[in-house]
Coordinates of N, CA and C and ligand atoms in Angstrom, one line a residue:
X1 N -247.2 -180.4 123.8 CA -246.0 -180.3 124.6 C -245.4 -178.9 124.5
X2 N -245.0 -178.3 125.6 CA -244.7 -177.2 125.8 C -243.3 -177.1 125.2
X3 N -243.0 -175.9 124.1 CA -241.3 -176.2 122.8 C -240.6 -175.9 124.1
X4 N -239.1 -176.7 124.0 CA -237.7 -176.8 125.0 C -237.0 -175.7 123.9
X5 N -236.6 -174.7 125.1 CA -235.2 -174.3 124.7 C -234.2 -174.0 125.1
X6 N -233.1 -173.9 124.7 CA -231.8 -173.9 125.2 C -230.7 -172.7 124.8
X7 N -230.2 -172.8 126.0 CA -229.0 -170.9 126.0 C -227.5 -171.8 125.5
X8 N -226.7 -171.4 124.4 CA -225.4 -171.6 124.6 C -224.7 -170.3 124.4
X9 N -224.4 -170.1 125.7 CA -223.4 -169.0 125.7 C -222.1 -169.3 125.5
X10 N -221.0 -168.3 125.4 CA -219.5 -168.4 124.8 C -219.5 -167.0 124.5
X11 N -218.1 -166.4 124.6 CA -217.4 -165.1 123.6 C -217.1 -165.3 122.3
X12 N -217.6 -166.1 121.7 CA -217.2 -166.1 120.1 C -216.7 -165.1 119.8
X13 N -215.5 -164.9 120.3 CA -214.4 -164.4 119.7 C -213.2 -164.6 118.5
X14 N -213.9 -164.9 117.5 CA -214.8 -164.9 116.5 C -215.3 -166.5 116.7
X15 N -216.4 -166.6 116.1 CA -217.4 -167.5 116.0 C -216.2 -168.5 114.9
X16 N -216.1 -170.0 115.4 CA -215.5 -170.8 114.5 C -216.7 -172.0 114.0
X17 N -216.3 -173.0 112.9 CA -217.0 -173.5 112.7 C -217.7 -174.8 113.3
X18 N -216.7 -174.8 114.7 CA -216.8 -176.0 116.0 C -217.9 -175.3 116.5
X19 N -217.7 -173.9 116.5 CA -219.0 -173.3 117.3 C -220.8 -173.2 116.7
X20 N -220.6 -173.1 115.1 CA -221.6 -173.4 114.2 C -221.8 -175.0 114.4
X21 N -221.4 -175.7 114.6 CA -221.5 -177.4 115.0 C -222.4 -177.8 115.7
X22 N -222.0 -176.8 116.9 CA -222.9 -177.2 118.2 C -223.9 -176.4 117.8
X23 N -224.0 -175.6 117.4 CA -224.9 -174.9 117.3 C -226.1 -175.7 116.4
X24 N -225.4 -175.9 115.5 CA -226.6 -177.1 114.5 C -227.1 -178.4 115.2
X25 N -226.1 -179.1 116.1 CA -226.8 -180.0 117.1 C -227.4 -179.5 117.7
X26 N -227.5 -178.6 118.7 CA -228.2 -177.9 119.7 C -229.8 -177.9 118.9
X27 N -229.7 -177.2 117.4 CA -231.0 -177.2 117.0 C -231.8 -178.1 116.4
X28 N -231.0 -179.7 116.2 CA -231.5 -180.3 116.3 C -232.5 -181.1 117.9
X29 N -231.4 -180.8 118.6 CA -232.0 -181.4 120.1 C -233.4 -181.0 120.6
X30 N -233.3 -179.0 120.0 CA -234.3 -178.3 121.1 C -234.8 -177.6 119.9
X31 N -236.3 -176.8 120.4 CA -237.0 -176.2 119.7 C -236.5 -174.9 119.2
X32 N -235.7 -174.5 119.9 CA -235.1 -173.2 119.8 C -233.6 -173.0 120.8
X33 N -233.0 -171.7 120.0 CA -231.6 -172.1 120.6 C -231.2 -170.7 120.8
X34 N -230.8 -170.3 122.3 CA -230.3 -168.6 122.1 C -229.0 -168.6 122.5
X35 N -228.0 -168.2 121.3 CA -226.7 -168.0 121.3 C -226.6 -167.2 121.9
X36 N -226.3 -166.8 123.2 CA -225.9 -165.7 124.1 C -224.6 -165.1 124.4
X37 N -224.1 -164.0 123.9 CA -222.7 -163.6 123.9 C -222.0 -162.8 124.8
X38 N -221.0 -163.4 125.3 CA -220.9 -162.9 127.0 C -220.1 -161.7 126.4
X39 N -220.8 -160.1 126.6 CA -219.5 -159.3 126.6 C -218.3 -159.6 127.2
X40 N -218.2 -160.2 128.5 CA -216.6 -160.6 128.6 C -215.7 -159.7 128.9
X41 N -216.3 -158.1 129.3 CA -215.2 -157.3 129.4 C -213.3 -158.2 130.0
X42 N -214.0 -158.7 131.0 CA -212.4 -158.6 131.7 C -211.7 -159.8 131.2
X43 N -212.4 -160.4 130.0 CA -211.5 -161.2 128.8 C -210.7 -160.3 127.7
X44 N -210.9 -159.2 127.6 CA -210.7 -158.3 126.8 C -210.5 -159.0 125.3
X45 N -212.0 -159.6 124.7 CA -212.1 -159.6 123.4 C -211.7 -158.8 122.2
X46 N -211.2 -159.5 120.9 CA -210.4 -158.6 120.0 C -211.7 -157.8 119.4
X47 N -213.1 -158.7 119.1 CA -214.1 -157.6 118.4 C -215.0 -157.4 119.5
X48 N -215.7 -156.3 119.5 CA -216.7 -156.2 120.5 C -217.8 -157.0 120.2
X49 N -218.6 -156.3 121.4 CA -219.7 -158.0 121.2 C -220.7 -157.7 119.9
X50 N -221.2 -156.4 119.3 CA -221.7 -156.3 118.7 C -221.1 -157.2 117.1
X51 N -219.8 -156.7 116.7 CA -219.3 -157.5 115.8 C -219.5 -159.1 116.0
X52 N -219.2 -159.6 117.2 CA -219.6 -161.0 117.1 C -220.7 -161.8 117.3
X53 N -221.8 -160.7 117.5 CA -223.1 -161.1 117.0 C -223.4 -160.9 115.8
X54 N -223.3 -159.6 114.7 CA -223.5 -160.0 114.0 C -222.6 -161.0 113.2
X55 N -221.8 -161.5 113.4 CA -221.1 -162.7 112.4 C -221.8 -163.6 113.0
X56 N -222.5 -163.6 113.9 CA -223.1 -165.1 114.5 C -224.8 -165.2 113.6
X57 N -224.8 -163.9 113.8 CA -226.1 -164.0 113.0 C -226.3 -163.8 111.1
X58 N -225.5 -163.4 111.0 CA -224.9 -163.9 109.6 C -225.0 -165.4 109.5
X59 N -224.0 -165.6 110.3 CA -223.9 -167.4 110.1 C -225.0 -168.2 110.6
X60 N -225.9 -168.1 110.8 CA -227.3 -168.7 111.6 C -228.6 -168.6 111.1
X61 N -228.6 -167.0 109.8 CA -229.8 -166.3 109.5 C -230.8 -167.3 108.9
X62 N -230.2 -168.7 108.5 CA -230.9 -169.8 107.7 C -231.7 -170.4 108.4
X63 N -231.5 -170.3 110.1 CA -232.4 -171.0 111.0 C -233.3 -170.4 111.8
X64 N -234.5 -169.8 111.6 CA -235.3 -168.8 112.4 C -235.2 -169.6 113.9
X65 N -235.0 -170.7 114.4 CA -234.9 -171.0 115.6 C -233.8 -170.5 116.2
X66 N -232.9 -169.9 115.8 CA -231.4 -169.3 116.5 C -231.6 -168.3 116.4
X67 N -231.6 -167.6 117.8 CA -231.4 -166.3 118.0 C -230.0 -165.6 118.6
X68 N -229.8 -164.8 118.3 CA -228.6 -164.3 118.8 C -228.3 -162.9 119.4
X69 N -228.3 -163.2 121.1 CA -228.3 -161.9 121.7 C -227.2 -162.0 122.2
X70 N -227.3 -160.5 123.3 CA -225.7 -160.4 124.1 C -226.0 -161.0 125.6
X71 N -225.1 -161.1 126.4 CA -225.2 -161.5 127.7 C -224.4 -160.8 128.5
X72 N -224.8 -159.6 129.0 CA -224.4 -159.3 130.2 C -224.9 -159.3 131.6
X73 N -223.5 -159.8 132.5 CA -224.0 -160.4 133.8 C -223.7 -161.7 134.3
X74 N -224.6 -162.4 134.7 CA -224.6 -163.8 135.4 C -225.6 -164.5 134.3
X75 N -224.7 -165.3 134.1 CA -225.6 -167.0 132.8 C -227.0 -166.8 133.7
X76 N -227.2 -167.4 135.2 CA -228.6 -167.8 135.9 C -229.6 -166.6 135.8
X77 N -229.0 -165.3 135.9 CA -230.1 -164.2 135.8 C -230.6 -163.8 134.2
X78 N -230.0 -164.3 133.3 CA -230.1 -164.5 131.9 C -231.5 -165.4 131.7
X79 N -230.6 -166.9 132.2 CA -231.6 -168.0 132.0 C -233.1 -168.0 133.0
X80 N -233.0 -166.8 134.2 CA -234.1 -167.5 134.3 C -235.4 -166.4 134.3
X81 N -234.4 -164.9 133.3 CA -235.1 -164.0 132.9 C -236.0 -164.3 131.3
X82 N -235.1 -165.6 131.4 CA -236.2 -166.0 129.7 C -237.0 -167.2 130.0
X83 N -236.9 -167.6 131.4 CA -237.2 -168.8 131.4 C -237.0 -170.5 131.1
X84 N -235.4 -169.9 130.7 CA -234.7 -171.7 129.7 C -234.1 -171.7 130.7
X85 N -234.0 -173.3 131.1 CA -233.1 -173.6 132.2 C -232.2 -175.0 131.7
X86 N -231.6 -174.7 130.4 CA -230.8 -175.8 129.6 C -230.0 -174.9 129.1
X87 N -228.5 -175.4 129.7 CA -227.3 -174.5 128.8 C -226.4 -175.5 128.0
X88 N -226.5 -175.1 126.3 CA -225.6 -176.1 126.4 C -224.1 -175.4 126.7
X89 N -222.9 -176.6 126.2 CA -221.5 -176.2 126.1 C -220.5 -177.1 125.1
X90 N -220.1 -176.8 124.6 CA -219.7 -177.9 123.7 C -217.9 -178.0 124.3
X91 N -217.6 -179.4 124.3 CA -216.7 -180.5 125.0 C -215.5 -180.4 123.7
X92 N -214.1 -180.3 123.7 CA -213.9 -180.7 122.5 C -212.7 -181.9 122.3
X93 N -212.3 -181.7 124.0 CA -211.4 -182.6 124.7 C -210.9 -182.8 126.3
X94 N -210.2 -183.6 126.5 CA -210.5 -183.9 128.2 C -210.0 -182.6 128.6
X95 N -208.8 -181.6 127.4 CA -208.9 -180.3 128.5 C -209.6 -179.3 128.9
X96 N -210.7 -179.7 127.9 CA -211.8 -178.9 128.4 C -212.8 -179.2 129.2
X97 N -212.1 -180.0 129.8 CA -213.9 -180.7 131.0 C -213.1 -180.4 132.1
X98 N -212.7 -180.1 132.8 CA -212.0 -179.5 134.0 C -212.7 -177.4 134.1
X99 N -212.7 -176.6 133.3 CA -213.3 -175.7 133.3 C -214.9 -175.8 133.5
X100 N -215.1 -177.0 132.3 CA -216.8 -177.1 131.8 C -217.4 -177.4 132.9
X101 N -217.0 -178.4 133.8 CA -217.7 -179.3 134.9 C -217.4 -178.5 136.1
X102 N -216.3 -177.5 136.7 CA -216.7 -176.0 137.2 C -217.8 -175.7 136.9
X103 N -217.9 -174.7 136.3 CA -218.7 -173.9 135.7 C -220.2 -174.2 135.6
X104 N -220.4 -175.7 135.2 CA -221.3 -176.6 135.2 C -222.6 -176.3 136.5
X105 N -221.3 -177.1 137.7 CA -221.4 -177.1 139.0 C -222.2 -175.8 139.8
X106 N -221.4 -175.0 139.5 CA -221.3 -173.5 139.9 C -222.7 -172.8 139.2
X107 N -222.9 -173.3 138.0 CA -224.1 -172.5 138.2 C -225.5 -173.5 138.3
X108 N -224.9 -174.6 138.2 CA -226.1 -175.4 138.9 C -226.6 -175.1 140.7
X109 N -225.4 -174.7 141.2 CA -225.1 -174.1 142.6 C -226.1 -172.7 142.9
X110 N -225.8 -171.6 141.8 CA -226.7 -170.5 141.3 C -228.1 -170.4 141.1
X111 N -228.3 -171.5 140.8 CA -229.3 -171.7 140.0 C -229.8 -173.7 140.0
X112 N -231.1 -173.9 141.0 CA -230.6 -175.4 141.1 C -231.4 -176.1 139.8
X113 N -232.4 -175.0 139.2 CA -232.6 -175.6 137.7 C -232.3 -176.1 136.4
X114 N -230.9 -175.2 136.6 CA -230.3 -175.4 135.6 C -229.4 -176.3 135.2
X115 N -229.6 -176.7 134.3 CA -228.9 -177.9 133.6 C -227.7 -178.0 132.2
X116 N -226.4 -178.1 132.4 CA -226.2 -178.3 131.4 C -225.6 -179.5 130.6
X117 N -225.8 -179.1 129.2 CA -225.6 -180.3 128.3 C -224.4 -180.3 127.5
X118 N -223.4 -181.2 127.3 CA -222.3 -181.3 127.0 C -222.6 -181.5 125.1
X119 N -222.1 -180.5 124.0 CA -222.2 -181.3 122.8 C -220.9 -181.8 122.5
X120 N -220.5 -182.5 121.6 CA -219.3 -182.9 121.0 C -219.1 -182.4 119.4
X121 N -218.5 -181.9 118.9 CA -218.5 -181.6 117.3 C -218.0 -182.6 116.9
X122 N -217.9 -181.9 115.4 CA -217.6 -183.5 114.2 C -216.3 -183.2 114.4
X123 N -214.8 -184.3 114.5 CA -214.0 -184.1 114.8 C -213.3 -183.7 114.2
X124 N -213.4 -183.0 113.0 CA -212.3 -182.2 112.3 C -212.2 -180.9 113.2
X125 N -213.5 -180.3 114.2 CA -213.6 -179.3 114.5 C -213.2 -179.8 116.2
X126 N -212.6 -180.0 116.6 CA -211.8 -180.4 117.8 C -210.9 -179.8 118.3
X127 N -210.2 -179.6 117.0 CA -208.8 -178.8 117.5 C -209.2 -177.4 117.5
X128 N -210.2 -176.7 117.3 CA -210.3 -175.3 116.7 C -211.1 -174.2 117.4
X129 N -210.2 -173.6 118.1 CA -210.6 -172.5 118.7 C -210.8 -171.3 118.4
X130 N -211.1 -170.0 119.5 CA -211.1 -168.7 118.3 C -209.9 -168.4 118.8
X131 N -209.0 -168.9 120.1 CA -208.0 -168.5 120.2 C -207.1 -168.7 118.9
X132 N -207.0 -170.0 118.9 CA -205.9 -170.3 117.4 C -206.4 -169.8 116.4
X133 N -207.6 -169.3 116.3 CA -207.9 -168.9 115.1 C -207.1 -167.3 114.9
X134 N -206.9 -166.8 116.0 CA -206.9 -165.7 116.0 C -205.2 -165.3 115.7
X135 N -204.7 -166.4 116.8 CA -203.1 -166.6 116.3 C -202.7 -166.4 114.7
X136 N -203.8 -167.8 114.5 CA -203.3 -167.7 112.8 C -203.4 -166.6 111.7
X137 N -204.7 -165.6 112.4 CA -204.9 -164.6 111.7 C -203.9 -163.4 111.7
X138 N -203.3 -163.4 112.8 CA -202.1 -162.1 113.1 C -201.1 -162.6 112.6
X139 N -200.6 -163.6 112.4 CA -199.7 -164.6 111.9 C -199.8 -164.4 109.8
X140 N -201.3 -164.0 109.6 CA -201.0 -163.8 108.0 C -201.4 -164.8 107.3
X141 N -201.8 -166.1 108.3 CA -202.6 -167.2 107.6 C -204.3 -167.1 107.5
X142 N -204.0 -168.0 106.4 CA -205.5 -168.0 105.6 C -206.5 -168.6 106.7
X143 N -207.6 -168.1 107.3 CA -208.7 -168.5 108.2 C -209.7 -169.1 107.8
X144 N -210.2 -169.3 106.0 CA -211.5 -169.5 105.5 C -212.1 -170.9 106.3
X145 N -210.7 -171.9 106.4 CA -211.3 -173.1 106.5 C -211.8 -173.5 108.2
X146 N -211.3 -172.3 108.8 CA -212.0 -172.9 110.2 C -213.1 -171.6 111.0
X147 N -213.4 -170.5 110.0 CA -214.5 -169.7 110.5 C -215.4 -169.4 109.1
X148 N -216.7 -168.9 109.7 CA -217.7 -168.3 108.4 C -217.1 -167.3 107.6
X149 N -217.8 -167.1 106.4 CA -217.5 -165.7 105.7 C -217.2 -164.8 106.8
X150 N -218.1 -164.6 107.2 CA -218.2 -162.9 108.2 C -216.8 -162.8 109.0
X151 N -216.6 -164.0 109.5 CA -215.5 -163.7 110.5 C -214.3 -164.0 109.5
X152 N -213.7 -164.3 108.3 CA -212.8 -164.5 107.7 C -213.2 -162.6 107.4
X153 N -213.7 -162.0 106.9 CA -213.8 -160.9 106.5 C -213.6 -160.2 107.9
X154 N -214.2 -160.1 109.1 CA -213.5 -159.1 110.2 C -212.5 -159.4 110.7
X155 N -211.8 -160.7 110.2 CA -210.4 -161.3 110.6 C -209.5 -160.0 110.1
X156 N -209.8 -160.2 109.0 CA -208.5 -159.7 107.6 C -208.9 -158.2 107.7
X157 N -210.3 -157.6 108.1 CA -210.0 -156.0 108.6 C -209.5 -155.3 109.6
X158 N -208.9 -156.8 111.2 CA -208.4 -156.4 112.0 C -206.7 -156.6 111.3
X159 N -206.7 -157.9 110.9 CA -205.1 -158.0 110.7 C -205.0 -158.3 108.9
X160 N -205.0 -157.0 108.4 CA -205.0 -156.8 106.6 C -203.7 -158.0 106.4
Ligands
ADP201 P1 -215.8 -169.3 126.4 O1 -217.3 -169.3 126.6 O2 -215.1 -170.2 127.4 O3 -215.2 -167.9 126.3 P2 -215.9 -169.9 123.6 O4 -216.8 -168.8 123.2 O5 -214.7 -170.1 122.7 O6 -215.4 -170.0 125.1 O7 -216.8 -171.3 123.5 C1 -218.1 -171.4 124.0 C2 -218.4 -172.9 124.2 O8 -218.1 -173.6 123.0 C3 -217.5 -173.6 125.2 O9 -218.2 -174.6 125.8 C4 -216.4 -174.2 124.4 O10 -215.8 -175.3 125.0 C5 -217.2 -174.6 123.1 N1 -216.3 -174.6 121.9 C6 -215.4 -173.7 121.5 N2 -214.8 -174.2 120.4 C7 -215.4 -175.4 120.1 C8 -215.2 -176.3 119.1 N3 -214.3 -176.2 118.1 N4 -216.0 -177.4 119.1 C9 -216.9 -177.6 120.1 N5 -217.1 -176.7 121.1 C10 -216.4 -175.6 121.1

C-alpha cells in the first residue's frame, strides 16, 4: 500500500499543547505528517516563522514521521506540490467550525482533491490557544502548563 500523508497547517504562534495533540493523533492516523507553517504576514505573528518552527521541531524531534516546514502562499499549491491531498485541522469547539468549514469548502473549491479532516484534542486542551497563551504571557503568567519547553522559553524572552 502506497504510505498516506497528511499537511496540518496553522501559525503556531507559538505551538501549544492542543496543537502537539493533534499532532500525535494525526500520526497516529497517517504515515507521515507535515506541520506546515503559514508565514501569515498579514496576521502579523509575535515570532517569525523561523522561531515557530523550530519550537515545533523541538517539540516533535521524537517522531521522524513529523516534518516541519514553512508555508508560503496557497494551502492547494503547497499540497499538490508534495502530492498530499489530506489537510488536517483540529476542532476545539462549535466556535471554531464556522471558520474551519469555510476554509474547508474553499479549498476543496481550489483544489477538488483535497480533503480535510477534523481532529478533536483531549479536553483539557480545548480551551487553549496561542492567542491566550500569549495574553497570559504579557500579562506575567506562568505558560509551562499549556506550551512545550521551547515555547515557554521564547515566551519569557519576548515578555521577561
Ligand atoms: P490558524 O491556522 O487559524 O492561524 P492555529 O495555528 O492556532 O490557527 O491553529 C491551527 C489549527 O489547529 C486550527 O485548525 C485550529 O483550530 C487548531 N487548534 C488550535 N489550537 C488548538 C487546540 N488547543 N486544540 C485543538 N486544535 C487546535
Amino acid at each position: 500500500m502506497t504510505p498516506r500523508g497528511a499537511i496540518y497547517p496553522g501559525s503556531f504562534d507559538p505551538v501549544t499543547f492542543g496543537h502537539l495533540d493533534v499532532i500525535s493523533r494525526a500520526a497516529h492516523l497517517f504515515d507521515s505528517v507535515i506541520v506546515a507553517v503559514a508565514t501569515g504576514e498579514g496576521k502579523h505573528p509575535l515570532f517569525p516563522v523561523a522561531d515557530r518552527i523550530q519550537m515545533l521541531k523541538e517539540s516533535t524531534c521524537d517522531n521522524p514521521a513529523i516534518e516541519v516546514v514553512s508555508l508560503d502562499g496557497l494551502l492547494v499549491d503547497f499540497a499538490r506540490d508534495r502530492g498530499i491531498f489530506t489537510v488536517i485541522r483540529g476542532l476545539r469547539a462549535v466556535s471554531d467550525f464556522e471558520f474551519e468549514f469555510q476554509m474547508a469548502l474553499m479549498n476543496r473549491k481550489l483544489e477538488a482533491r483535497l480533503e480535510t479532516v477534523f481532529l478533536t484534542p483531549k479536553e483539557d486542551y480545548t480551551y487553549l490557544s496561542s492567542r491566550i497563551v500569549k495574553e497570559v504571557a504579557r500579562l506575567g503568567g506562568d505558560v509551562s502548563p499549556f506550551v512545550p519547553a521551547p515555547a515557554t522559553k521564547m515566551l519569557k524572552a519576548v515578555f521577561p
